[in-house]
Amino acid sequence: DAICKRQRRRSFELWEELQKINESPLGVISILYTNIRSMLLVQGAGKCDDLGKRTGLTGWQIKLAKEKGNKYSIPELIRALRVIRETEKGIKTGEIEQSIAMDYILANLL
């Protein structure tokens, strides 16, 4: 949520805490991708009567996406998804070290 709300300092602090407990970067990346994607779907849908039907998200997912606010523009959200996807692919193919992947994402998004 801190990343989605563009809380730079808090995002890096939380990532540091997750590293101390050996949290998997891929798990964090997966959650971040899902959150950014939900934000993009909700923002991109604009004002409509049935966001759930239009976006395919549940009411709960829509609520969470709206709570994160509009800290990113639609082009920024699209770019963020690409950065996250390419980083995840890089980890899986061995092009990017897992140990620096989240730092790379944070530096690119915030």
Short mmCIF file of C-alpha atoms in Angstrom, two decimals:
data_model
loop_
_atom_site.label_atom_id
_atom_site.label_comp_id
_atom_site.label_asym_id
_atom_site.label_seq_id
_atom_site.Cartn_x
_atom_site.Cartn_y
_atom_site.Cartn_z
CA ASP A 1 0.00 0.00 0.00
CA ALA A 2 2.85 2.39 0.78
CA ILE A 3 4.18 2.01 -2.77
CA CYS A 4 0.70 2.47 -4.25
CA LYS A 5 0.23 5.62 -2.16
CA ARG A 6 3.68 6.90 -3.23
CA GLN A 7 5.00 6.98 0.31
CA ARG A 8 8.68 6.76 -0.58
CA ARG A 9 10.28 6.63 2.84
CA ARG A 10 7.67 4.23 4.23
CA SER A 11 8.02 1.94 1.19
CA PHE A 12 11.78 1.58 1.66
CA GLU A 13 11.39 1.12 5.44
CA LEU A 14 8.83 -1.65 4.96
CA TRP A 15 10.97 -3.36 2.32
CA GLU A 16 13.91 -3.26 4.73
CA GLU A 17 11.75 -4.91 7.42
CA LEU A 18 10.63 -7.61 4.99
CA GLN A 19 14.24 -8.32 4.06
CA LYS A 20 15.11 -8.84 7.74
CA ILE A 21 12.56 -11.63 7.98
CA ASN A 22 13.71 -13.12 4.65
CA GLU A 23 10.48 -12.39 2.79
CA SER A 24 10.59 -13.60 -0.81
CA PRO A 25 10.93 -10.74 -3.30
CA LEU A 26 8.78 -12.69 -5.76
CA GLY A 27 5.92 -12.78 -3.27
CA VAL A 28 6.12 -9.04 -2.69
CA ILE A 29 6.40 -8.39 -6.42
CA SER A 30 3.32 -10.50 -7.07
CA ILE A 31 1.24 -8.58 -4.52
CA LEU A 32 2.49 -5.26 -5.88
CA TYR A 33 1.60 -6.26 -9.45
CA THR A 34 -1.92 -7.23 -8.39
CA ASN A 35 -2.43 -3.94 -6.52
CA ILE A 36 -1.12 -1.77 -9.36
CA ARG A 37 -3.23 -3.71 -11.87
CA SER A 38 -6.36 -3.17 -9.75
CA MET A 39 -5.60 0.54 -9.49
CA LEU A 40 -5.21 0.74 -13.28
CA LEU A 41 -8.48 -1.07 -13.92
CA VAL A 42 -10.43 1.13 -11.50
CA GLN A 43 -8.88 4.39 -12.75
CA GLY A 44 -9.22 3.36 -16.38
CA ALA A 45 -12.88 2.45 -15.99
CA GLY A 46 -13.72 6.02 -15.03
CA LYS A 47 -17.15 6.80 -13.66
CA CYS A 48 -19.52 3.97 -14.36
CA ASP A 49 -22.43 2.27 -12.63
CA ASP A 50 -21.01 -1.21 -12.29
CA LEU A 51 -17.24 -1.15 -11.81
CA GLY A 52 -17.20 -4.83 -10.91
CA LYS A 53 -18.77 -5.85 -14.18
CA ARG A 54 -16.59 -3.50 -16.20
CA THR A 55 -13.27 -4.39 -14.52
CA GLY A 56 -13.80 -7.99 -13.45
CA LEU A 57 -12.78 -7.07 -9.89
CA THR A 58 -14.72 -7.89 -6.76
CA GLY A 59 -16.30 -5.14 -4.68
CA TRP A 60 -13.57 -5.61 -2.09
CA GLN A 61 -10.79 -5.25 -4.68
CA ILE A 62 -12.43 -2.09 -6.02
CA LYS A 63 -12.72 -0.65 -2.50
CA LEU A 64 -9.03 -1.32 -1.81
CA ALA A 65 -7.96 0.17 -5.15
CA LYS A 66 -9.98 3.33 -4.49
CA GLU A 67 -8.53 3.66 -0.99
CA LYS A 68 -5.04 3.83 -2.48
CA GLY A 69 -6.04 7.01 -4.30
CA ASN A 70 -4.88 8.39 -7.61
CA LYS A 71 -1.20 8.97 -6.86
CA TYR A 72 -0.21 7.65 -10.30
CA SER A 73 -1.52 8.59 -13.72
CA ILE A 74 -2.74 5.88 -16.06
CA PRO A 75 0.49 5.99 -18.15
CA GLU A 76 2.53 5.72 -14.92
CA LEU A 77 0.50 2.67 -13.85
CA ILE A 78 1.05 1.02 -17.23
CA ARG A 79 4.79 1.71 -16.99
CA ALA A 80 4.82 0.34 -13.42
CA LEU A 81 3.21 -2.90 -14.56
CA ARG A 82 5.82 -3.25 -17.31
CA VAL A 83 8.69 -2.63 -14.89
CA ILE A 84 7.29 -5.17 -12.43
CA ARG A 85 6.62 -7.77 -15.13
CA GLU A 86 10.07 -7.38 -16.70
CA THR A 87 11.75 -7.55 -13.29
CA GLU A 88 9.88 -10.72 -12.39
CA LYS A 89 10.80 -12.23 -15.74
CA GLY A 90 14.43 -11.21 -15.17
CA ILE A 91 14.48 -12.98 -11.81
CA LYS A 92 13.03 -16.14 -13.29
CA THR A 93 15.45 -16.16 -16.22
CA GLY A 94 18.46 -15.30 -14.08
CA GLU A 95 19.07 -11.89 -15.64
CA ILE A 96 18.28 -10.03 -12.39
CA GLU A 97 19.42 -11.01 -8.91
CA GLN A 98 16.55 -11.53 -6.49
CA SER A 99 18.44 -9.54 -3.87
CA ILE A 100 18.23 -6.30 -5.87
CA ALA A 101 14.91 -6.78 -7.67
CA MET A 102 12.69 -4.91 -5.20
CA ASP A 103 15.19 -2.08 -4.84
CA TYR A 104 15.14 -1.76 -8.63
CA ILE A 105 11.35 -1.66 -8.69
CA LEU A 106 11.16 0.86 -5.86
CA ALA A 107 13.70 3.12 -7.55
CA ASN A 108 11.74 2.98 -10.80
CA LEU A 109 8.27 3.50 -9.34
CA LEU A 110 8.86 6.05 -6.62
#
